[in-house]
Coordinates of C-alpha atoms and ligand atoms in Angstrom, one line a residue:
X1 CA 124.8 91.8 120.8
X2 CA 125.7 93.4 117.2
X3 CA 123.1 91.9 115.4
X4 CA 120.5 94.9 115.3
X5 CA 121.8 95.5 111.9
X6 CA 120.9 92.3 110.3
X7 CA 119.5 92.9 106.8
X8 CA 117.3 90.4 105.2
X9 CA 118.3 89.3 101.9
X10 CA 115.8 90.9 99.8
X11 CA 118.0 89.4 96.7
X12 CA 115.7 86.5 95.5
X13 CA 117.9 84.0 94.7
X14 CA 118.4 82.2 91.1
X15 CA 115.3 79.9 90.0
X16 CA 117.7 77.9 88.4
X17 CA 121.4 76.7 89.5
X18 CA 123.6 79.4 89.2
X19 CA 127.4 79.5 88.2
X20 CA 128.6 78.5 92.1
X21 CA 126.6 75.2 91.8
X22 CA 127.8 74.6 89.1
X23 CA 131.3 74.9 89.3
X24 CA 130.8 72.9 92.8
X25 CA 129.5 70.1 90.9
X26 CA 132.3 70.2 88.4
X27 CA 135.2 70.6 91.4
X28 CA 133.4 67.4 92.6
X29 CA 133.0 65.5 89.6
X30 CA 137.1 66.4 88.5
X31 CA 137.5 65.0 92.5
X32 CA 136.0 62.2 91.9
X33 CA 137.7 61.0 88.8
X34 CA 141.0 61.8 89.8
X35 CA 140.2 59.6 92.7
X36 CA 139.1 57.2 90.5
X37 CA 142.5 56.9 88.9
X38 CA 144.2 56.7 92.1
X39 CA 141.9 53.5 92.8
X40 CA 142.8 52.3 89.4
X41 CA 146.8 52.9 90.7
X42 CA 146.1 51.0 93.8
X43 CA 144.3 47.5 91.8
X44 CA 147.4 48.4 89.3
X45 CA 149.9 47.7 92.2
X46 CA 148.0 44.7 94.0
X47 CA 146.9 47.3 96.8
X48 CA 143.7 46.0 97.0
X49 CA 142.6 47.6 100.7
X50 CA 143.8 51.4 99.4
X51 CA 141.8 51.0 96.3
X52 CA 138.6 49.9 98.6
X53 CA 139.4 53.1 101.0
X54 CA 140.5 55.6 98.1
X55 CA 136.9 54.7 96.3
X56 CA 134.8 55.2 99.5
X57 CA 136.2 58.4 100.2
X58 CA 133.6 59.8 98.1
X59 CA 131.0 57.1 98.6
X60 CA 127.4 57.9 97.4
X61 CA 125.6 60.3 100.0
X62 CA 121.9 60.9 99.8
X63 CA 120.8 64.3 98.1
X64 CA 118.2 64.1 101.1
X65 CA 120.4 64.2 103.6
X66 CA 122.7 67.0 105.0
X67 CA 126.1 66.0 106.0
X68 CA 128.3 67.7 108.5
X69 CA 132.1 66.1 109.1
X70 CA 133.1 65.4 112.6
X71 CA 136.6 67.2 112.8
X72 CA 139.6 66.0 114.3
X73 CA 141.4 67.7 117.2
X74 CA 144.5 66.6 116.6
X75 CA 146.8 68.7 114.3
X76 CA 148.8 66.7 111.6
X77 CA 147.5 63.3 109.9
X78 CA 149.5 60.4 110.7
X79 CA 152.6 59.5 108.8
X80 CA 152.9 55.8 107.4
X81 CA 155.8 54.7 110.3
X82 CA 159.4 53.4 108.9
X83 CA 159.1 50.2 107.0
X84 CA 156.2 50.9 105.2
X85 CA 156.3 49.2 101.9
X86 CA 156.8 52.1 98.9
X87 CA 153.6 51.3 97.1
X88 CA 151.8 52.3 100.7
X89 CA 153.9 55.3 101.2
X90 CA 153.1 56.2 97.5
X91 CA 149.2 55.8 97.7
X92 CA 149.4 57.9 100.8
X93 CA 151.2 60.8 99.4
X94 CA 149.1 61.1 96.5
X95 CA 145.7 60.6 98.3
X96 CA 147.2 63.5 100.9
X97 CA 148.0 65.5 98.1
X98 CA 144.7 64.9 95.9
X99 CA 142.6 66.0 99.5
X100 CA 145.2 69.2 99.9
X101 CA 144.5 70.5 96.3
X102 CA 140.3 69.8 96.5
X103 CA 140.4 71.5 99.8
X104 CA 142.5 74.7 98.4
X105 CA 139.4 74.6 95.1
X106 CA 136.9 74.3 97.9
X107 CA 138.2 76.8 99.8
X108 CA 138.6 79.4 96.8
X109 CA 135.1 78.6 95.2
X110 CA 133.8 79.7 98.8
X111 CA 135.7 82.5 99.0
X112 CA 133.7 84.2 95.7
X113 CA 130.2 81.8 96.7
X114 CA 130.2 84.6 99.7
X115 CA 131.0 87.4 98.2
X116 CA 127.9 86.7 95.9
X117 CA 125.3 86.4 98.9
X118 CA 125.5 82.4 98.7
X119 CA 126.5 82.2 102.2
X120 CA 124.7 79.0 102.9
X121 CA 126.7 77.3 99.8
X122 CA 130.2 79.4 100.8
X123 CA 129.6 77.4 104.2
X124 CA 128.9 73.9 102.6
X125 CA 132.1 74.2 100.9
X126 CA 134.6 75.1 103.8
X127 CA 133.2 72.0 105.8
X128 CA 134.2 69.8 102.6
X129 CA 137.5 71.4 102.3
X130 CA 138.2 71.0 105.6
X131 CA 136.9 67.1 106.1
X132 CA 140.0 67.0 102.8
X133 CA 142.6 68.7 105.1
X134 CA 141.3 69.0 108.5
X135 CA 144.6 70.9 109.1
X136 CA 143.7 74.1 106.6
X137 CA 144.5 77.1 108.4
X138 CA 142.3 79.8 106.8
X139 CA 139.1 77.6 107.6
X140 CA 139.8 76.7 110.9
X141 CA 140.5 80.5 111.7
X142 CA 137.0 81.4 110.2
X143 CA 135.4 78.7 112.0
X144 CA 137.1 79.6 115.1
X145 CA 139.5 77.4 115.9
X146 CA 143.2 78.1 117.2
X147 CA 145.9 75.8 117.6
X148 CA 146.5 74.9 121.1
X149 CA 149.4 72.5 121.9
X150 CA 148.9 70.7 119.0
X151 CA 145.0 70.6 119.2
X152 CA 142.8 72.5 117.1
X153 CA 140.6 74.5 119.9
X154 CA 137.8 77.6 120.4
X155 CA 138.8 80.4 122.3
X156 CA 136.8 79.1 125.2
X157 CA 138.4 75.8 125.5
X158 CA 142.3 77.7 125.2
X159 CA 140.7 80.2 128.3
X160 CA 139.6 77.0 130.3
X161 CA 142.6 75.1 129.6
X162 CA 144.6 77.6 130.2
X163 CA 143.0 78.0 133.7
X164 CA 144.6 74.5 135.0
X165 CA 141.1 73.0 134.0
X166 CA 140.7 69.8 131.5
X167 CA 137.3 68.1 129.8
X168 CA 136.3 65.0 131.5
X169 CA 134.5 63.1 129.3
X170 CA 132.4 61.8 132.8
X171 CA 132.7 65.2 134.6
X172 CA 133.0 67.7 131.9
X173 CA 135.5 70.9 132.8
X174 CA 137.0 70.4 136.1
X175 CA 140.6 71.4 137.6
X176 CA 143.2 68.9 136.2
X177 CA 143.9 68.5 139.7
X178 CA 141.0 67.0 140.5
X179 CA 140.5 64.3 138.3
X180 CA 142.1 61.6 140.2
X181 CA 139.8 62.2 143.0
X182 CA 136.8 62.4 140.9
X183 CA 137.5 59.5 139.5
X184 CA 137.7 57.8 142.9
X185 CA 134.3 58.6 143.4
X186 CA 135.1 62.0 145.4
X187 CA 133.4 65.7 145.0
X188 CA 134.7 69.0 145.4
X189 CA 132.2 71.3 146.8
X190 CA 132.5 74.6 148.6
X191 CA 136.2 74.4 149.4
X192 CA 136.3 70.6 150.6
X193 CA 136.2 67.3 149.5
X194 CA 133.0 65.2 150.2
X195 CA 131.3 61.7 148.8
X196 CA 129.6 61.4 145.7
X197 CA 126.4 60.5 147.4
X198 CA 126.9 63.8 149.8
X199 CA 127.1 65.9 147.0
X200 CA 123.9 64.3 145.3
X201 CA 121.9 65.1 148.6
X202 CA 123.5 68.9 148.4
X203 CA 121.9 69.1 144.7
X204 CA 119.1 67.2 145.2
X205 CA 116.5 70.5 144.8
X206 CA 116.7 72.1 141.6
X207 CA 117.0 75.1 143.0
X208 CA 120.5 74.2 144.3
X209 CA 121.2 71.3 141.4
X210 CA 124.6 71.3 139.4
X211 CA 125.4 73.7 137.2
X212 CA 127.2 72.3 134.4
X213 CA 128.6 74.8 131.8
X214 CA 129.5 73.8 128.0
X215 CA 131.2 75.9 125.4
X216 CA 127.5 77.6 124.6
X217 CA 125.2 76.2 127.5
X218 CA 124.6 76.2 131.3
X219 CA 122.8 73.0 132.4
X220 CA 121.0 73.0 135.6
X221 CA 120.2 69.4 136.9
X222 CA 119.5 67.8 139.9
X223 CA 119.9 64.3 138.6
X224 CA 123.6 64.4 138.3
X225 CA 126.7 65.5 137.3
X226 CA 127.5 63.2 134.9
X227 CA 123.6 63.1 133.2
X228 CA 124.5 67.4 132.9
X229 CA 127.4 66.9 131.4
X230 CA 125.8 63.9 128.6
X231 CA 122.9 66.6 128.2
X232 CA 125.8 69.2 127.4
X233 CA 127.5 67.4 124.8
X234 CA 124.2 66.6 122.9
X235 CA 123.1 70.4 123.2
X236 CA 127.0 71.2 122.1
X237 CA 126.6 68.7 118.8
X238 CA 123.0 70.5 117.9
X239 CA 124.7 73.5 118.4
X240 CA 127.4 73.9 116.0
X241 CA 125.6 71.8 113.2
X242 CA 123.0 74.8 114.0
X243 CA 125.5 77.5 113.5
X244 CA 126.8 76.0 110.1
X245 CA 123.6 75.5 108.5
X246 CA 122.4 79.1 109.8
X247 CA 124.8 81.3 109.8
X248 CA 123.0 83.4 108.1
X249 CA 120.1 83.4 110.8
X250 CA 122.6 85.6 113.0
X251 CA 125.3 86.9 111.2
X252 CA 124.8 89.5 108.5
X253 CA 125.9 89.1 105.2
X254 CA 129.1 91.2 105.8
X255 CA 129.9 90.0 108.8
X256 CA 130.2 86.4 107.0
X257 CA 131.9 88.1 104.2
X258 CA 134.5 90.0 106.6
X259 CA 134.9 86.6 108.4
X260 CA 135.9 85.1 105.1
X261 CA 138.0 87.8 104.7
X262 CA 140.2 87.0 108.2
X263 CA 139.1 90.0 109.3
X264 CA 138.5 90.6 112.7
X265 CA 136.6 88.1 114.6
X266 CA 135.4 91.1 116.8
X267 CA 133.2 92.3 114.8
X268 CA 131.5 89.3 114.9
X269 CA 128.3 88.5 116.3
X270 CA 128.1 87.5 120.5
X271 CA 125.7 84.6 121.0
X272 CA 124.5 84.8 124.5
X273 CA 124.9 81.6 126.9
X274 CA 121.9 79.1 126.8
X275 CA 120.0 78.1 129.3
X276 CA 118.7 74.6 129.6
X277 CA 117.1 72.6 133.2
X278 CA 116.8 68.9 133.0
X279 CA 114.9 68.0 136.1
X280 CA 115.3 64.2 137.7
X281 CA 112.3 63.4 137.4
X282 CA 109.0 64.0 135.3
X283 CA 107.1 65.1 138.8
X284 CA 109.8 67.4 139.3
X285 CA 109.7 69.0 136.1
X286 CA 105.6 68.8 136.3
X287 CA 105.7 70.2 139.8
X288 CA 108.1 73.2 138.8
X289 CA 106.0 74.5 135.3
X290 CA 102.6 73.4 136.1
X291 CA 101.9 77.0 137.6
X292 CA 102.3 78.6 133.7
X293 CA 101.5 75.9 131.6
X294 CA 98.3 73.7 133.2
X295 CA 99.1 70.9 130.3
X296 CA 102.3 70.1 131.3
X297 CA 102.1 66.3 131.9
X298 CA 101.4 66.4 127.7
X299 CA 104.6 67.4 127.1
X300 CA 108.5 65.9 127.1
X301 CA 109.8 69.4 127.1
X302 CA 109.4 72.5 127.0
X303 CA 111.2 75.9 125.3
X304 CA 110.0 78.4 127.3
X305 CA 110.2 82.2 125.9
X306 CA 110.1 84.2 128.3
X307 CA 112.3 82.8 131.3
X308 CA 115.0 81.8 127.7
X309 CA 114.9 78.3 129.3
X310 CA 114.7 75.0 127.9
X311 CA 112.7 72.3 130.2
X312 CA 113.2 68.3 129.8
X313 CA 113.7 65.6 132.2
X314 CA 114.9 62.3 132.5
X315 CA 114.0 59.0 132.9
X316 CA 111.8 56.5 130.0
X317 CA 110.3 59.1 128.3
X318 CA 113.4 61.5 127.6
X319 CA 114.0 61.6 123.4
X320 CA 116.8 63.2 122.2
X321 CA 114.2 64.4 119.8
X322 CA 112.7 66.4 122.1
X323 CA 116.0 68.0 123.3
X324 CA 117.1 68.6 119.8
X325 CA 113.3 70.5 119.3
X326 CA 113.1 72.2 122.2
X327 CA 116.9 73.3 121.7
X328 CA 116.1 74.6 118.5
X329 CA 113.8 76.7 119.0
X330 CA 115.6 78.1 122.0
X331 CA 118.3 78.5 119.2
X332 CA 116.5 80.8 116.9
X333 CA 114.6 82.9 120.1
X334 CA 117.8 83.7 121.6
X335 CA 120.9 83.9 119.0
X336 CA 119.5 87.3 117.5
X337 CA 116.4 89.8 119.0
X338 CA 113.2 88.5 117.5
X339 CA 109.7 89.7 117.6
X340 CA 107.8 89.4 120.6
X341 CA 105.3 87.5 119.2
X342 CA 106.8 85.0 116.3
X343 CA 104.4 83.5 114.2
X344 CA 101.1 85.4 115.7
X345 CA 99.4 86.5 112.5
X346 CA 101.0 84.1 110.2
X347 CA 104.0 81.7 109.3
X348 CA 103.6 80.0 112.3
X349 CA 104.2 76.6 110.4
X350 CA 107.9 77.4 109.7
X351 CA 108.8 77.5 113.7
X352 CA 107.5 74.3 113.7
X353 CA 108.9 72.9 110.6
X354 CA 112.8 73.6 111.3
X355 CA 112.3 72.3 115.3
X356 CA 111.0 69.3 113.2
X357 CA 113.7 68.9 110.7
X358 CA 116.4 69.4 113.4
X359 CA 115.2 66.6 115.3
X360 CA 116.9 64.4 113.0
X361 CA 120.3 65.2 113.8
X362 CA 122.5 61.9 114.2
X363 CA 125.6 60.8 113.2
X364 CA 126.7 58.3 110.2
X365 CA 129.7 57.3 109.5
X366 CA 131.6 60.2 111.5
X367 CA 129.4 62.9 109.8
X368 CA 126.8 64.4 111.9
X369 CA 123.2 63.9 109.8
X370 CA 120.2 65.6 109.3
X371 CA 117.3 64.7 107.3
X372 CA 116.4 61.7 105.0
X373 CA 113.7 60.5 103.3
X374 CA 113.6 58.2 105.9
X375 CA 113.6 60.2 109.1
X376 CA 110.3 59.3 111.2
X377 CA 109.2 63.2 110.5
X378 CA 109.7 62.6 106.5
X379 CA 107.9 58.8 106.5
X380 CA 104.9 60.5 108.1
X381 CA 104.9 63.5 105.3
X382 CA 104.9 60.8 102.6
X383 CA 102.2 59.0 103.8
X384 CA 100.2 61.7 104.9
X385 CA 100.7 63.5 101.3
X386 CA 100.7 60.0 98.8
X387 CA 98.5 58.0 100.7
X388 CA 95.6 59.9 102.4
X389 CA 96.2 62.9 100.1
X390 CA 96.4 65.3 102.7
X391 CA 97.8 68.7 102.0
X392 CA 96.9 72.4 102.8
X393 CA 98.8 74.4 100.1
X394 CA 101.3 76.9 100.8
X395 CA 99.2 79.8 99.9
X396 CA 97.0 78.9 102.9
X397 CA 99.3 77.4 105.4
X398 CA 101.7 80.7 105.2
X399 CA 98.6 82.7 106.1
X400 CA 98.0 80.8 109.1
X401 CA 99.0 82.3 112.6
X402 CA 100.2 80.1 115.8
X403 CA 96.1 80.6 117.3
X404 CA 95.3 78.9 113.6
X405 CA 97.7 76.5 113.1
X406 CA 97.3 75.5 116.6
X407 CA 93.6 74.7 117.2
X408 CA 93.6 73.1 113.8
X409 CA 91.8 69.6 114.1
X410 CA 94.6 67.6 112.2
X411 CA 97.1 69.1 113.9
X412 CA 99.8 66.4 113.8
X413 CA 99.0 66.0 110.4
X414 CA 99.8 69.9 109.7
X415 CA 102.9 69.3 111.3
X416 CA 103.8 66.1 109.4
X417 CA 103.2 68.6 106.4
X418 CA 105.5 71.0 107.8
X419 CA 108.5 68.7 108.3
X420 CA 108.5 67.7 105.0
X421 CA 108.0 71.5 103.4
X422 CA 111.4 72.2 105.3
X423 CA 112.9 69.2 104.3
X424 CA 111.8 70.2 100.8
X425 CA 113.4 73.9 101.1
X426 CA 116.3 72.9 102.6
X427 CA 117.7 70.3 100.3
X428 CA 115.4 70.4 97.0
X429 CA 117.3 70.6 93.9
X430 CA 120.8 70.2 95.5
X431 CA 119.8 72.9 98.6
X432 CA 118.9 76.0 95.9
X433 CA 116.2 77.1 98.5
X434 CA 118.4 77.1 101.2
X435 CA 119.6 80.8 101.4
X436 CA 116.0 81.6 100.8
X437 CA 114.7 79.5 104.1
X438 CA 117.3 81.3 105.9
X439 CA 115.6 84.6 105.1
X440 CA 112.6 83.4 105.7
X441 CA 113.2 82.0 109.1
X442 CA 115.1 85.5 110.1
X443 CA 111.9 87.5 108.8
X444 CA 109.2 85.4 110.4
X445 CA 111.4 85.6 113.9
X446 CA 111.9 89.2 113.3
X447 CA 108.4 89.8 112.7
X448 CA 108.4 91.4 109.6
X449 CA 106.8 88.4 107.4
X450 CA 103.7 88.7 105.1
X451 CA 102.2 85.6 104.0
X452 CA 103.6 86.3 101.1
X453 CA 107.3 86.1 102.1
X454 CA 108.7 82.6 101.5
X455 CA 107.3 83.0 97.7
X456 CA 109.1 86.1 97.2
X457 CA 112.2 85.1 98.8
X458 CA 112.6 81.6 96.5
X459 CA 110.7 84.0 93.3
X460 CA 108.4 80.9 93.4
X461 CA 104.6 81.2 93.2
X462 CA 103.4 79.0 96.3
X463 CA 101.0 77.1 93.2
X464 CA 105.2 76.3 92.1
X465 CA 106.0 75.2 95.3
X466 CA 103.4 73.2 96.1
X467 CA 103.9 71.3 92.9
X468 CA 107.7 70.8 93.2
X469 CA 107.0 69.3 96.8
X470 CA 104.9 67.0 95.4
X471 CA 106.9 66.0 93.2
X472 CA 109.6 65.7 95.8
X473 CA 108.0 63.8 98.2
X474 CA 106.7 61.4 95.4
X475 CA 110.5 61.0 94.0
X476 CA 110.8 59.0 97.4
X477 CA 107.5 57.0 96.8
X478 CA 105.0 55.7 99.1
X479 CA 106.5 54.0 102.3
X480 CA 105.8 50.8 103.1
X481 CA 103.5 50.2 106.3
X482 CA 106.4 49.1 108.1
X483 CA 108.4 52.3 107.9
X484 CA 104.9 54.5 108.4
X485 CA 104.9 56.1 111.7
Ligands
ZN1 ZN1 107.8 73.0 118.7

């Protein structure tokens, strides 16, 4: 791995919005009123529908929330077909050439954000500029995508389909030969052909259960195929909103910058291949960790450190929560070295808080989602905070190590409080703390935090920050007892 050399950004950042904020808000408020005219175009020519679509581009999204397009595969939009009436063909060339131009000022703004140690922002605006043209180049280079007969596709997918293999959306990557026969119920399996219900009984034992390998994960089941390869695309969602929102976490700042840049992609950091074991059953999964963790009938999952694996099960108590936890903090352990003990003398709340706030991840809309004022994790810090007035401030909960945090007696309520702090950082104020959570996570994994850290790294006092969450959290009001978790 080349990520030895990662620097923390001892740059605290601007306690107010700086010029890149604002000139994003001013590319986005131009956007928006051109669109508006467009709209006003469309009711102008009786195109009622294009007016509709051409005003919801842009539709209100929460502040609270983080929003990550779903891109296309597919390379080129889709032309209106002959026939179309001229007012349609019109409105289409327009709004196509409206979402072009945004996506070249998106593009540019990002291009000097990262030059200026906004990485986080420089990042936020490539995803917009490519959800306006999904076919931009430049971005899809930096974000590592090649075209590949007439797909947009990683380097991984161009070796596998290069190999004669496909993605099943049942199977996951198997020979294109094969597909009929899996599809008729059929398994290959050391060199022959054999029933579905033979291969089960071969993979039965986890020991010898299917290996099913994704882009960035190996999933070893013995439930099934197809439940390793549904458990792969969920890790495979997780993990590239992950990588957007911290790319920061384990890239150094000129290894972003030179990515920007279309330099070499070589240079860039080598995330190792996760490991994740869903067991059929909870007794399996019981039966396999008891030995090094007595509890383990508390828990739904598990991220071990030291065997690198993540641990869940299925059946009626499997949460995609859980996986999206437990995957998280496998995420930060393994994409960069960390300390061997994260957390131990203090910070421990932050390892907690982002497992937390990643648990929210869902999709809206065709954006993936994270966060909300109304996520489970966020009603419980509003009610904990505006109705029992609970609240350890910063100054103390940084100092506190995992043996503290832990064996605290309101535990769940600590950790209530910590799912809304990182809600706080990440998106307070339009994200401004964001950079500086970044930071913060990389020095508390690397183990070179002081309590002190986070408030140096936003140049907040914690009395600051405690005050601004407050205020946050009370922006959003009390919830009602039906939302209250
Ligand atoms: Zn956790």
């Amino acid at each position: 791995m080349l990520l030895a050399a990662v620097a923390l950004a001892a740059k605290p950042l601007p306690a107010v919005a700086d010029e890149f904020d604002r000139a994003a808000s001013e590319l986005l408020d131009k956007y928006a009123k051109e669109l508006d005219q467009l709209a006003a175009w469309c009711d102008s020519q009786g195109l009622a529908d294009q007016a509709g679509s051409t005003r919801a581009w842009l539709s209100p999204r929460n502040p609270d929330k983080l929003y990550v397009a779903v891109f296309p595969r597919e390379v080129g939009r889709s032309e209106p077909v002959a026939g179309t009436p001229p007012g349609l063909v019109e409105w289409d060339k327009r709004f196509h050439q409206l979402r072009r131009e945004q996506a070249n000022s998106l593009e540019a703004l990002a291009r000097r954000a990262v030059r200026n140690g906004r990485a986080s922002l420089a990042f936020d605006l490539v995803l917009a500029a490519l959800r306006e043209n999904p076919d931009h180049e430049a971005i899809r280079g930096l974000l590592g995508y090649q075209k590949h007969q007439n797909e947009w596709r990683t380097v991984w997918e161009i070796s596998k389909l290069r190999s004669g293999q496909v993605h099943h959306e049942t199977f996951g990557w198997i020979p294109k030969a094969h597909v009929r026969r899996y599809e008729q119920g059929q398994r290959y399996s050391n060199g022959r052909w054999i029933t579905a219900e033979e291969d089960a009984q071969l993979h039965r034992d986890i020991r010898s259960g299917w290996d099913v390998e994704t882009e960035h994960y190996t999933v070893r089941t013995n439930h099934s195929l197809e439940a390793g390869v549904q458990l792969g695309a969920k890790l495979e969602r997780l993990y590239r909103v992950w990588k957007q929102l911290f790319v920061r976490y384990f890239a150094a700042e000129d290894q972003v910058t030179a990515l920007f840049d279309g330099r070499a992609r070589s240079n860039w950091a080598r995330l190792p291949r996760h490991q994740v074991v869903y067991f059929r059953t909870r007794d399996d999964y019981n039966q396999a960790l008891r030995a090094a963790f007595p509890n383990i009938e508390m828990s739904i999952g598990v991220y071990v450190d030291s065997t690198r694996r993540a641990y869940f099960f299925a059946g009626e108590s499997y949460d995609d929560r859980t996986l999206y936890h437990e995957a998280t903090h496998q995420l930060f352990h393994e994409s960069r070295p960390v300390a061997p003990d994260v957390g131990l003398r203090a910070n421990f709340w932050i390892v907690e808080g982002i497992a937390l706030y990643m648990e929210s991840l869902h999709e809206e809309h065709g954006f993936h989602v994270l966060g909300g004022f109304d996520d489970l994790r966020m009603l419980a810090a509003r009610y904990r905070l505006l109705h029992d007035d609970f609240y350890v401030p910063l100054a103390d909960l940084t100092a506190m190590g995992r043996e503290a945090l832990q064996s605290h007696p309101q535990i769940a309520t600590v950790y209530s409080q910590a799912a809304g702090l990182t809600h706080f950082l990440i998106c307070h104020d339009g994200g401004r703390y964001r950079d500086a959570l970044v930071a913060y996570l990389g020095a508390v994994y690397s183990g070179r935090d002081k309590p002190g850290a986070l408030a140096e790294l936003v140049a907040a006092s914690y009395a600051d920050l405690d005050r601004q969450y407050r205020e946050f959290i009370q922006s959003a009001g009390m919830p009602t007892l039906a939302e209250e978790k």
